[in-house]
Coordinates of C-alpha atoms in Angstrom, one line a residue:
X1 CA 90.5 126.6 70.4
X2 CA 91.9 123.2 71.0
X3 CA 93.1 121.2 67.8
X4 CA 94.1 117.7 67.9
X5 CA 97.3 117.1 66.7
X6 CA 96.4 113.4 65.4
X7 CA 98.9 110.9 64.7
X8 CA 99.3 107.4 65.7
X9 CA 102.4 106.6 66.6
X10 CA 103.0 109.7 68.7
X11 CA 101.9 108.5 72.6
X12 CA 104.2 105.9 71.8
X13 CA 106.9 108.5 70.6
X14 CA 106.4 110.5 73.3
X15 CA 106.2 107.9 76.1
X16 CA 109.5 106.9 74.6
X17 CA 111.2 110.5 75.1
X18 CA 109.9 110.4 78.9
X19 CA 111.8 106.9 79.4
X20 CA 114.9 108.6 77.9
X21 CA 114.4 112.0 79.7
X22 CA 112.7 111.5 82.7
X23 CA 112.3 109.5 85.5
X24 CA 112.6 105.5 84.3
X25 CA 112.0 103.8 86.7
X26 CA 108.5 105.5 87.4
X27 CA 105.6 104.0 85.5
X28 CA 103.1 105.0 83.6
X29 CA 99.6 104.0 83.0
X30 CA 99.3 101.7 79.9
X31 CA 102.8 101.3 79.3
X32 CA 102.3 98.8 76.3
X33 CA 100.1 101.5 74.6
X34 CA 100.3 104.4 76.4
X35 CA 97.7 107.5 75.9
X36 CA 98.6 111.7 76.3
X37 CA 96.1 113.6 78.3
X38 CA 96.0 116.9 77.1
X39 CA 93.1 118.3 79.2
X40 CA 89.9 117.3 81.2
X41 CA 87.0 118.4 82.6
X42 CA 84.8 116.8 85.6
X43 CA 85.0 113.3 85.4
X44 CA 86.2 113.0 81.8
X45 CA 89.9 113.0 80.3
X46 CA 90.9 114.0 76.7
X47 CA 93.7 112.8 74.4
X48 CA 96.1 114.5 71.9
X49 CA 92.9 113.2 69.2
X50 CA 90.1 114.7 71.3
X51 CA 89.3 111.5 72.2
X52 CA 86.5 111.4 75.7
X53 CA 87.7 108.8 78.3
X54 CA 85.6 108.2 81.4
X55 CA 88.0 109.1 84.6
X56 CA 87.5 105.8 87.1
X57 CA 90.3 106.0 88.9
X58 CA 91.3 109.9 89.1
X59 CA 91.2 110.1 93.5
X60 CA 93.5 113.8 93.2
X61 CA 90.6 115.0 91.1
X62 CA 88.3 115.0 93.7
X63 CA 85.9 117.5 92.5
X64 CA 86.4 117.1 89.4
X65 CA 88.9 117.9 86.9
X66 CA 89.6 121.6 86.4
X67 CA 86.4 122.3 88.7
X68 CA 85.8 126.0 87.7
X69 CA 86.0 127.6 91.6
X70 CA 88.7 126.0 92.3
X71 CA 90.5 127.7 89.1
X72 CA 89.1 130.9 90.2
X73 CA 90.5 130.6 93.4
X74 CA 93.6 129.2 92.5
X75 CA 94.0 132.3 89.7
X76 CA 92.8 135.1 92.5
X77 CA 95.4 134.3 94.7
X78 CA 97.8 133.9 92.2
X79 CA 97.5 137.5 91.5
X80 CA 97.3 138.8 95.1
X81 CA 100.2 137.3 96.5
X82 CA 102.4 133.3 96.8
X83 CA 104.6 133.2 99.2
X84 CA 105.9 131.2 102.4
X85 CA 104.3 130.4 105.3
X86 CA 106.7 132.1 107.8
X87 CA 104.8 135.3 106.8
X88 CA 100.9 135.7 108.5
X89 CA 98.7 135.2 105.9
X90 CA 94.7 134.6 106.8
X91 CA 94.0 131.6 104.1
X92 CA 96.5 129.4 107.1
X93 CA 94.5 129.9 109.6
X94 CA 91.0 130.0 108.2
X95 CA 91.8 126.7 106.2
X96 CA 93.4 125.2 109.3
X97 CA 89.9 126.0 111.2
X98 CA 88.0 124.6 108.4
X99 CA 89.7 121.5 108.2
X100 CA 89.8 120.8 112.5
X101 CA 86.3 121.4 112.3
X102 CA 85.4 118.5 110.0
X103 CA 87.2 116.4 112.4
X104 CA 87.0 114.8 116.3
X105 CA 87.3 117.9 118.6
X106 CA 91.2 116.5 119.9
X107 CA 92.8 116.8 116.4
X108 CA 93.2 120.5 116.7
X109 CA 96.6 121.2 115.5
X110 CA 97.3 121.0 111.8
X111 CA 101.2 121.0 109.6
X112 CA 101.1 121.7 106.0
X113 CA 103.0 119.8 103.7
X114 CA 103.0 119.7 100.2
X115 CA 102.6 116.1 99.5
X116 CA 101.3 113.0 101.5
X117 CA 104.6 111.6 101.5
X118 CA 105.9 114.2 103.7
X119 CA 102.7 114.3 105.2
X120 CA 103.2 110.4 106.8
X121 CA 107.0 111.2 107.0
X122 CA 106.2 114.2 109.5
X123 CA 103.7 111.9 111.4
X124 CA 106.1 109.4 112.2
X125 CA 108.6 112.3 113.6
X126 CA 105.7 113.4 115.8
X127 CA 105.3 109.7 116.7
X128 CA 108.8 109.0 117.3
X129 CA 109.3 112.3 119.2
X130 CA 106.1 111.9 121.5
X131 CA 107.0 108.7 123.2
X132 CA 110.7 108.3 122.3
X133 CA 110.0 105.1 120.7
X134 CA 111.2 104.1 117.4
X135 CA 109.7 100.9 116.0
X136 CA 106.7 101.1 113.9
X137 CA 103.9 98.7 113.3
X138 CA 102.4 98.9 109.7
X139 CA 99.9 96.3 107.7
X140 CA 100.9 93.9 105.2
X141 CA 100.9 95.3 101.3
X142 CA 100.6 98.8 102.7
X143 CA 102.2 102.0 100.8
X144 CA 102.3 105.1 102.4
X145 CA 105.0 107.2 100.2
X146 CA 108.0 107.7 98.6
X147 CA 110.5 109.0 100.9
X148 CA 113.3 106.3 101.9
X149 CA 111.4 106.9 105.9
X150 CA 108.0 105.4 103.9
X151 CA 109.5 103.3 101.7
X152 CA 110.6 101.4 105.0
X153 CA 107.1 100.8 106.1
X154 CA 105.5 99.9 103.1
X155 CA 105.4 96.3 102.6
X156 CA 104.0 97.0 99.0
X157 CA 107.4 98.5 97.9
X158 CA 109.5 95.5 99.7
X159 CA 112.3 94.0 96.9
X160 CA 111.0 90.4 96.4
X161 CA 113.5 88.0 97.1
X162 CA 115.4 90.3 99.2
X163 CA 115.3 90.9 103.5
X164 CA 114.8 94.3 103.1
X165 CA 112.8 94.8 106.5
X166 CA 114.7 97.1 109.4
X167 CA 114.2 95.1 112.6
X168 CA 112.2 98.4 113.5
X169 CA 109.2 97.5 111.7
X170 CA 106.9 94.9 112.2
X171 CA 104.6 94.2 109.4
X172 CA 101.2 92.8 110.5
X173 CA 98.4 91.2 108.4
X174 CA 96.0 92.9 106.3
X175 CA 92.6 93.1 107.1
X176 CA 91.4 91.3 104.3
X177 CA 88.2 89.1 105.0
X178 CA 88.1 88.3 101.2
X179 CA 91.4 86.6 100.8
X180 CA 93.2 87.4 104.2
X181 CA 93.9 84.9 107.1
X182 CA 90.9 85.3 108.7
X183 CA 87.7 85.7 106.2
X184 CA 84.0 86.5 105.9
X185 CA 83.4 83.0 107.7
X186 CA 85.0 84.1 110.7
X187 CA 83.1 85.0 113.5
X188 CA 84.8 87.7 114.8
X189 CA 87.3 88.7 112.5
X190 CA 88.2 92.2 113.6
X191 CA 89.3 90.7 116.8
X192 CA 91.2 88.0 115.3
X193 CA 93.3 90.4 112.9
X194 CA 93.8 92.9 115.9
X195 CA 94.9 90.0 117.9
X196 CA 97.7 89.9 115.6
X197 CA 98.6 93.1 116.3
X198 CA 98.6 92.7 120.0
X199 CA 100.7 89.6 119.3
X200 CA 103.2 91.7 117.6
X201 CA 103.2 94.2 120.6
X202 CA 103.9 91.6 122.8
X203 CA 107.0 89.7 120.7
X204 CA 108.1 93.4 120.5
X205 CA 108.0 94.4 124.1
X206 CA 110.2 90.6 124.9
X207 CA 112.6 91.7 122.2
X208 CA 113.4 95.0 124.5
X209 CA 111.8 97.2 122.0
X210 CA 109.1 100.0 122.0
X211 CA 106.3 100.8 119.9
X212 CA 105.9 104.5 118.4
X213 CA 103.4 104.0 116.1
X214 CA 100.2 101.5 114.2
X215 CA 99.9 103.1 110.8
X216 CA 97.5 102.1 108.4
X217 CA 95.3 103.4 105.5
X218 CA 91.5 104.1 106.5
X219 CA 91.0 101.9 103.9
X220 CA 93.5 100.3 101.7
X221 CA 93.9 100.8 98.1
X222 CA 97.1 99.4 97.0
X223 CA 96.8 96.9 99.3
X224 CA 93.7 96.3 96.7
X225 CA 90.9 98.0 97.9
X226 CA 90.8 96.2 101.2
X227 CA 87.6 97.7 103.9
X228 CA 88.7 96.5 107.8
X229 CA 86.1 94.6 109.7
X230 CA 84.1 97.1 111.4
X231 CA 85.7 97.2 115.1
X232 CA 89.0 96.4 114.1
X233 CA 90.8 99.9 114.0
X234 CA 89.3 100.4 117.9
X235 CA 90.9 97.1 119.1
X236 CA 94.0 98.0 117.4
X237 CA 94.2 101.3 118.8
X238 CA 93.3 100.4 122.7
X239 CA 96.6 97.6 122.4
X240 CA 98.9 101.0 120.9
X241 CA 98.0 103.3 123.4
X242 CA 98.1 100.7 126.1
X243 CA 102.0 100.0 124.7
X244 CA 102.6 103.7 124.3
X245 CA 102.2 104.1 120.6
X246 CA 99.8 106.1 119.0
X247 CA 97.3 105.4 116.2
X248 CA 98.1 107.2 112.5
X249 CA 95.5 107.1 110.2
X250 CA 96.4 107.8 106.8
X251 CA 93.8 109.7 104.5
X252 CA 96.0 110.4 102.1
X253 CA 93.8 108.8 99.1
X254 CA 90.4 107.8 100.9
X255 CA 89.5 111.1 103.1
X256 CA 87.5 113.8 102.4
X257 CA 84.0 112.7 102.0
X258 CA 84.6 109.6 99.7
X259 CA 83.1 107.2 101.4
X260 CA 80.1 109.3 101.6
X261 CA 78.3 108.7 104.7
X262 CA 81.6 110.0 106.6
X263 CA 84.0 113.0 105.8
X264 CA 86.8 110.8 107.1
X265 CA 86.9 107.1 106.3
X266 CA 88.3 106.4 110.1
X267 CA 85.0 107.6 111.0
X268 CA 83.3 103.8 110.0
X269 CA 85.0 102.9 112.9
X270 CA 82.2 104.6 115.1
X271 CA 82.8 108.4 116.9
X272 CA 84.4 106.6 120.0
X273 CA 87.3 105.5 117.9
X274 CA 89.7 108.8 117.2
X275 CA 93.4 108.3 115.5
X276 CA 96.2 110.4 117.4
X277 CA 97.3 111.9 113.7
X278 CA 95.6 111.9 110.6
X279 CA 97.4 112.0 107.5
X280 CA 95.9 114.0 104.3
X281 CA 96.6 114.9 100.6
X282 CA 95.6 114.0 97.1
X283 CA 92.1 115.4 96.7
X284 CA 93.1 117.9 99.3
X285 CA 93.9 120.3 97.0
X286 CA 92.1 118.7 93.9
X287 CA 95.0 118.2 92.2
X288 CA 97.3 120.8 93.4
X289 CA 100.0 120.0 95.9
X290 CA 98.7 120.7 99.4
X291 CA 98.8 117.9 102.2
X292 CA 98.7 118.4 106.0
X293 CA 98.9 116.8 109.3
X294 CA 96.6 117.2 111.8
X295 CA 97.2 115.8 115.5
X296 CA 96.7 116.5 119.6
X297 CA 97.8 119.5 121.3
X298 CA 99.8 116.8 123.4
X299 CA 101.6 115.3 120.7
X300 CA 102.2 119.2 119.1
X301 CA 103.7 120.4 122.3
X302 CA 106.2 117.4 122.9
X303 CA 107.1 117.6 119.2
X304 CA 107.8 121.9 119.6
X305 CA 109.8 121.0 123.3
X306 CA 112.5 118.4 121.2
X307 CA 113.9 122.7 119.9
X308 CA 113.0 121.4 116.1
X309 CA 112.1 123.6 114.3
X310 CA 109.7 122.8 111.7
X311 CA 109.4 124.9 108.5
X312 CA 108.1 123.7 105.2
X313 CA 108.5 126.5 102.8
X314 CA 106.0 125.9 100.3
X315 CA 103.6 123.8 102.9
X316 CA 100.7 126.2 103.5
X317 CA 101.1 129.1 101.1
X318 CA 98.5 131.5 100.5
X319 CA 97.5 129.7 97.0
X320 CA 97.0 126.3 98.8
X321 CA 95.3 127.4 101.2
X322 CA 93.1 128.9 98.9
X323 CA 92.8 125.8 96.6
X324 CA 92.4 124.0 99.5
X325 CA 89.4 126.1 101.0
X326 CA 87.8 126.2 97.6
X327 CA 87.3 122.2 97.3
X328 CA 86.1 122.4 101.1
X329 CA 83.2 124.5 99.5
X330 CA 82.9 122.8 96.7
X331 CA 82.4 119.4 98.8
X332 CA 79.5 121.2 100.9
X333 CA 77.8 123.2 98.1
X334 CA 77.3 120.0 95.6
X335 CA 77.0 117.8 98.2
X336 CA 79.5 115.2 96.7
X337 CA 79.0 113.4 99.6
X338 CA 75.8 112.7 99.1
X339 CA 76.6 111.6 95.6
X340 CA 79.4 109.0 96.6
X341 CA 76.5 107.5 98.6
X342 CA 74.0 107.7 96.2
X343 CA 76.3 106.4 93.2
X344 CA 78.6 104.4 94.7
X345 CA 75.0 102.5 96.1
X346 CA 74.2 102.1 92.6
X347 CA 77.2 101.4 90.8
X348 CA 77.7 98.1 93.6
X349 CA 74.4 96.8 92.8
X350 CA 75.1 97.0 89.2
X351 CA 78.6 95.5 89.9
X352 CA 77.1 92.9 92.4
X353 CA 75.4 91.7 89.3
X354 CA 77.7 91.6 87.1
X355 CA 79.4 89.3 90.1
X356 CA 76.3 86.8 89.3
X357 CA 77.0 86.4 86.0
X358 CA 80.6 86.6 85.4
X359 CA 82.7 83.8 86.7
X360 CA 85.8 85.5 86.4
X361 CA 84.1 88.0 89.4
X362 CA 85.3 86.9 93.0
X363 CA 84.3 89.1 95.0
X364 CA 83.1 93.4 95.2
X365 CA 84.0 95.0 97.7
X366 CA 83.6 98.9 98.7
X367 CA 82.0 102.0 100.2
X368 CA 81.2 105.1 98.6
X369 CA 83.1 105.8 96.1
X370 CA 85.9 103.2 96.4
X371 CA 85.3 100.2 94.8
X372 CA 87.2 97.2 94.2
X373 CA 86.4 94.1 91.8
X374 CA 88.7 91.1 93.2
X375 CA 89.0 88.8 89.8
X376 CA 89.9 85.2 89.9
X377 CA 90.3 82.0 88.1
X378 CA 88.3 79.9 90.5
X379 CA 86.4 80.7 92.6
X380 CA 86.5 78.2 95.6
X381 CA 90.1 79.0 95.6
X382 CA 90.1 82.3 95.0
X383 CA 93.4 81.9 92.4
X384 CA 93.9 85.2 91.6
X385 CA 93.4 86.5 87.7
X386 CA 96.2 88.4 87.0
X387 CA 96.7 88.2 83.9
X388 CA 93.1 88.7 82.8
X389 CA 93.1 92.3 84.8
X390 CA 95.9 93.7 83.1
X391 CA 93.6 92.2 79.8
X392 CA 90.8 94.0 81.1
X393 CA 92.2 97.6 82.1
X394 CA 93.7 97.6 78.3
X395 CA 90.2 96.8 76.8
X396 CA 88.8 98.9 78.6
X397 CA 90.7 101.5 77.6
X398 CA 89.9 100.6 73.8
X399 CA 85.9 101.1 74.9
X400 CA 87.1 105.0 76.4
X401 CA 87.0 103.8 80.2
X402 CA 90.4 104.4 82.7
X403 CA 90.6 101.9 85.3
X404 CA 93.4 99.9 87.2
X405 CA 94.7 96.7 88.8
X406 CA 96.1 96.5 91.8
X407 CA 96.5 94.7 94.8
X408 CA 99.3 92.2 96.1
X409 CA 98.6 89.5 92.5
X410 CA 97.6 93.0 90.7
X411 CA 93.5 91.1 89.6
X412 CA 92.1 94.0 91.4
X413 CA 90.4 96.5 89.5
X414 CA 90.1 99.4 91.3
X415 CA 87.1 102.5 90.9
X416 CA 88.1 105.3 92.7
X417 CA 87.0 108.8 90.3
X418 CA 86.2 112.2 90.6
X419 CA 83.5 112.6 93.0
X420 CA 81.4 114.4 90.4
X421 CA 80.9 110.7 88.9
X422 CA 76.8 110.0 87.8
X423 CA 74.5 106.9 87.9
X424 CA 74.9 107.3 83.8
X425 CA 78.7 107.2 84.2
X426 CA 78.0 104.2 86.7
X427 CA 75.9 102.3 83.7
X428 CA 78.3 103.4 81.1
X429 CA 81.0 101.6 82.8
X430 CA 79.8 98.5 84.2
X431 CA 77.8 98.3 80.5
X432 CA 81.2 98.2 78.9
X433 CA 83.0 95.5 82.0
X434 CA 80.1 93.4 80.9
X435 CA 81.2 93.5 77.4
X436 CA 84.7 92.9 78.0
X437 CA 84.2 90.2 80.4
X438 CA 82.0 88.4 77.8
X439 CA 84.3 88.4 75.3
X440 CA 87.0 87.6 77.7
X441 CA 85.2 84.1 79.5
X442 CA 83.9 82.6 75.8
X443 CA 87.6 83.0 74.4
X444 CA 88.9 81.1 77.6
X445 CA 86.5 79.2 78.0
X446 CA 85.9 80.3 82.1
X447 CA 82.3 80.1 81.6
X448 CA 82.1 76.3 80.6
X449 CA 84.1 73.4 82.5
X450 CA 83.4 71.1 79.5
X451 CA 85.2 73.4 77.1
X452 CA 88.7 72.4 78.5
X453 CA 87.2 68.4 78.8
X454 CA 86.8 68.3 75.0
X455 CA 89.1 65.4 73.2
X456 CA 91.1 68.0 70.6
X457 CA 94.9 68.1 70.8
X458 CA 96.3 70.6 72.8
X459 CA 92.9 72.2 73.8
X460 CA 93.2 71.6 77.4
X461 CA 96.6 72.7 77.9
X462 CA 95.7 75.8 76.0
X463 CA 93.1 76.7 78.0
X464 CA 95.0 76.4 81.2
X465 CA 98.3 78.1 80.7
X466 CA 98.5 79.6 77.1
X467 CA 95.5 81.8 77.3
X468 CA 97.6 83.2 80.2
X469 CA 100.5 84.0 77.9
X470 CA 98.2 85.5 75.1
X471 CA 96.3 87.7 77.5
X472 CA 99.9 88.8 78.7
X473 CA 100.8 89.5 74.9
X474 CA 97.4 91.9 74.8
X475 CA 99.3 94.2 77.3
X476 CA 102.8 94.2 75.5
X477 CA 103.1 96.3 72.7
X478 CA 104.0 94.6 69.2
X479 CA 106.8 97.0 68.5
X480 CA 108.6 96.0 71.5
X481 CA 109.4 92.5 70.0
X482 CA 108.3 92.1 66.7
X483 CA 110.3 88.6 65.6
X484 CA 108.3 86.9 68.8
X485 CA 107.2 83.4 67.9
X486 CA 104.9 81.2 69.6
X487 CA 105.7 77.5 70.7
X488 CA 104.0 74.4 70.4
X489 CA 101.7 72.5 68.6
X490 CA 98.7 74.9 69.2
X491 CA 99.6 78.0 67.4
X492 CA 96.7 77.9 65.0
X493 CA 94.0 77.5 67.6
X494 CA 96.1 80.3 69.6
X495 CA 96.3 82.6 67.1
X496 CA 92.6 82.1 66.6
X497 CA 91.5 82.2 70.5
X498 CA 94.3 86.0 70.1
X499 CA 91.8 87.2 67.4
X500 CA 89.0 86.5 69.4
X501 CA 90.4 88.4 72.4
X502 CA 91.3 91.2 70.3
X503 CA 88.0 91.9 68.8

C-alpha cells in the first residue's frame, strides 16, 4: 500500500537535485513550486502527500493514465519475448495494418520509431530523398522535436535576438485567425494564409532553390492552440505538389481520435485532402515510447532505391506493438471519441461563458479535446496577458487542477487531457478558472475602467505595470531571493493588492 512520505520542503529538494544531476536546461512544470507525481490513474495525478490533481494537459496519456489493458498488454509481452525488429514478429505487422486502416487508403507504408522526434526527422529524409530537394517550408511558432534536423524548422525554438535560420527554411505565417495576419474578419482567410505560402514557393523557385517539403501540425499546440481555417491545408498542399514538395502532417500530439469527430485531425480538412506522410507519437503508445511514420508506396520505394538502409532497433518491438494495439482497442471499445466530442462540446460552452464574463478572456478556441483559452489585457487590441497565465496555471494548481501556458507571449492556457476526461471533470475545472479569474480581475482591477481613473497616489501606475511585477512574483519561489525589496512609493497598497492575489 502506498504511504505518503509528507514533507514540505521536499519537491523543492528534490527538483533541486534534478537541476544538479540531470538535464538543466530542460524545464519542468511549476518550476517556482514544483510538485512529484508519484502515480496516477485515468485522468487524475497523485503527489508524494496523496494529494488528487485533475490531469488537463496529459496528451501522452491518451487513455488514461495506467489504463489497466494497456498494463496487461504491456506485462504479457514482457514476459513472452522484447526484442528488435529485424526479427518477424506478428504484433509489426498486425499493428501496422491496424494503424493503415484508420487512415486514407494511399498511406500504406508505415516506419517505427520510438519518439516523434525521430518520427518528423525520418519524414524529412523521405521528403528530401523523394524529390532530391532540400529546402523545407514550415509555419511560424511551430515545434516539431528535438533533434538538431527539427530544431532547424521549429520557429518556436529560434534563439531571440539571434539569425539562427538556414537559408533552407522558409518560415511562413501561422494560421491564426485570432491574432494572425489575416483574422476572423477576413473573408477568405485560408486562401489568404495559403497565399503566403505560394508566395514563398515562388521567391524560393527565383532564388534557384527547390521545395522538399510543407510541414505543419494538424493543429498547433505550441504555436498556442492554433485550428487552420477550414480549406487551408488543401490550398497549401495543391501549391507543394505543384512545386514538387510533399505535404507532412504532423500528429505527433493532436492524432488519434482527439478531436473526436475525426481519428486524424488532417481529416477537418475534408476526405479529398490526404498528406504525403503523417507523422505519429505521444498517445500512440499511451505513454510508452512508440512513434511511427506512415507514407505512399511511392515515396517508400524512392526512399529503399537511395541503398539506405533503415533500422531502428527499438522502433517496433514486440512490446510496442503490443502497447500500441492495446490503446487502438481501447479507443474503439470506450468510444473516446465519442467522448472528446461529447465533452469537449460541453466544456467550450462552459468556457464560452466564462469568455462573457471574464474580461481577461479573449478568445476560446478548439475542437474536441484540445482547447485553448487566449487571455489578454484588452480586448480590442488583443495585448496579450502573460503575466496573468503564468498567475493562473500556479493557482490553479493550489485549487488541484494541471494546466499550461503556451503560445508565442505564453497567455495561452492550454486543455489537452486524457481522453477519459468527464462533463464532471469539465465543471470541476472551469468552476475553479472562474474562481481564479475573479479573484484575479477585482485585485487588478480588469473588470472596472474607473478603478485605475481614481485620484489616489500611485494607484494608476500600479494598476498598469506593478500588478505585472507582482503576478510575476506569484510564479517565483520566495526562497530563490529572499532579501527582494519592492520600489516605489506604493509598497503598502502592493503588498495589499499581493495579499489579495494570494488568497
Amino acid at each position: 500500500m502506498y504511504t505518503p512520505d509528507i514533507h514540505p520542503n521536499k519537491s523543492m529538494d528534490d527538483f533541486i537535485m534534478l537541476k544538479k544531476h540531470i538535464k538543466p536546461s530542460c524545464k519542468v512544470f511549476f518550476a517556482s513550486d514544483p510538485i512529484k507525481i508519484v502515480r496516477a490513474r485515468r485522468q487524475y495525478m497523485f503527489d508524494e502527500n496523496g494529494e488528487q490533481y485533475l490531469d488537463c494537459i496529459n496528451n501522452v496519456a491518451h487513455v488514461g493514465h495506467c489504463h489497466p489493458e494497456v498494463v496487461k498488454a504491456a506485462l504479457k509481452q514482457m514476459e513472452l519475448l522484447n526484442t528488435n525488429s529485424r526479427f518477424l514478429h506478428d504484433n509489426i505487422v498486425e499493428y501496422a495494418k491496424r494503424l493503415s486502416a484508420t487512415l486514407p487508403e494511399k498511406l500504406s507504408v508505415c516506419y517505427f520509431t520510438n519518439s516523434g522526434s525521430e518520427a518528423n526527422d525520418l519524414a524529412l529524409r523521405l521528403a528530401r530523398q523523394f524529390r532530391g530537394h532540400q529546402d523545407v517550408i514550415t509555419l511560424d511558432h511551430a515545434y516539431h522535436g528535438h533533434l538538431s534536423s527539427l530544431i532547424e524548422i521549429s520557429p518556436y525554438k529560434f534563439q531571440k535576438g539571434k539569425d539562427v535560420k538556414k537559408e533552407f527554411v522558409h518560415v511562413a505565417p501561422t494560421p491564426d485567425t485570432y491574432r494572425g495576419k489575416y483574422r476572423e474578419d477576413h473573408a477568405d482567410p485560408a486562401s489568404a494564409y495559403a497565399d503566403e505560402v505560394k508566395k514563398i514557393i515562388e521567391d524560393a523557385h527565383n532564388s534557384g532553390r527547390k521545395i522538399a517539403a510543407f510541414i505543419a501540425e494538424s493543429m498547433q499546440s505550441c504555436g498556442g492552440q492554433i485550428i487552420p481555417p477550414a480549406g487551408y491545408f488543401q490550398k497549401v498542399a495543391k501549391y507543394v505538389h505543384g512545386a514538387g514538395g510533399v505535404f507532412i502532417a504532423d500528429e505527433v500530439q493532436v492524432g488519434f481520435g482527439r478531436v473526436g469527430k475525426h481519428f486524424w485531425s488532417f481529416q477537418m480538412d475534408g476526405e479529398d485532402f490526404v498528406p504525403d506522410i503523417v507523422t505519429m507519437g505521444k498517445p500512440m503508445g499511451n505513454g510508452h515510447p512508440v512513434a511511427c511514420v506512415v507514407t505512399t508506396k511511392e515515396i517508400a520505394g524512392a526512399f529503399s532505391s537511395s541503398g539506405m538502409e533503415y533500422f531502428n532497433t527499438y522502433g517496433g518491438n514486440p512490446v510496442s506493438c503490443a502497447v500500441g494495439l492495446a490503446v487502438l482497442d481501447i479507443i474503439a471499445n470506450e468510444d473516446l471519441q465519442g467522448n472528446a466530442t461529447r465533452v469537449g462540446n460541453y466544456l467550450t460552452e462552459l468556457l464560452k461563458k466564462q469568455k462573457a464574463k471574464h474580461t481577461l478572456i479573449g478568445d476560446i478556441r478548439g475542437i474536441g479535446l484540445f482547447i485553448g483559452i487566449d487571455l489578454v489585457k484588452d480586448h480590442l487590441k488583443r495585448t496579450p496577458a502573460t503575466a496573468e497565465a503564468q498567475h493562473i496555471i500556479y493557482k490553479m494548481k493550489e485549487k488541484r487542477v494541471l494546466l499550461s501556458a503556451d503560445g508565442p507571449h505564453r497567455n495561452v492556457l492550454k486543455i489537452k487531457p486524457p481522453m477519459c476526461f468527464t462533463e464532471e471533470d469539465a465543471k470541476f475545472m472551469v468552476d475553479q478558472l472562474d474562481g481564479v479569474l475573479t479573484v484575479l480581475e477585482e485585485a487588478t482591477g480588469t473588470k472596472s475602467e474607473s478603478v485605475t481613473s481614481e485620484n489616489i497616489p500611485c494607484k494608476t501606475k500600479m494598476l498598469k505595470e506593478a500588478h505585472v511585477e507582482l503576478l510575476r512574483d506569484s510564479t517565483t519561489d520566495s526562497r530563490e531571493n529572499p532579501s527582494r525589496k519592492r520600489n516605489g512609493m506604493c509598497a503598502d497598497t502592493h503588498s495589499l493588492l499581493s495579499k489579495r492575489l494570494k488568497t
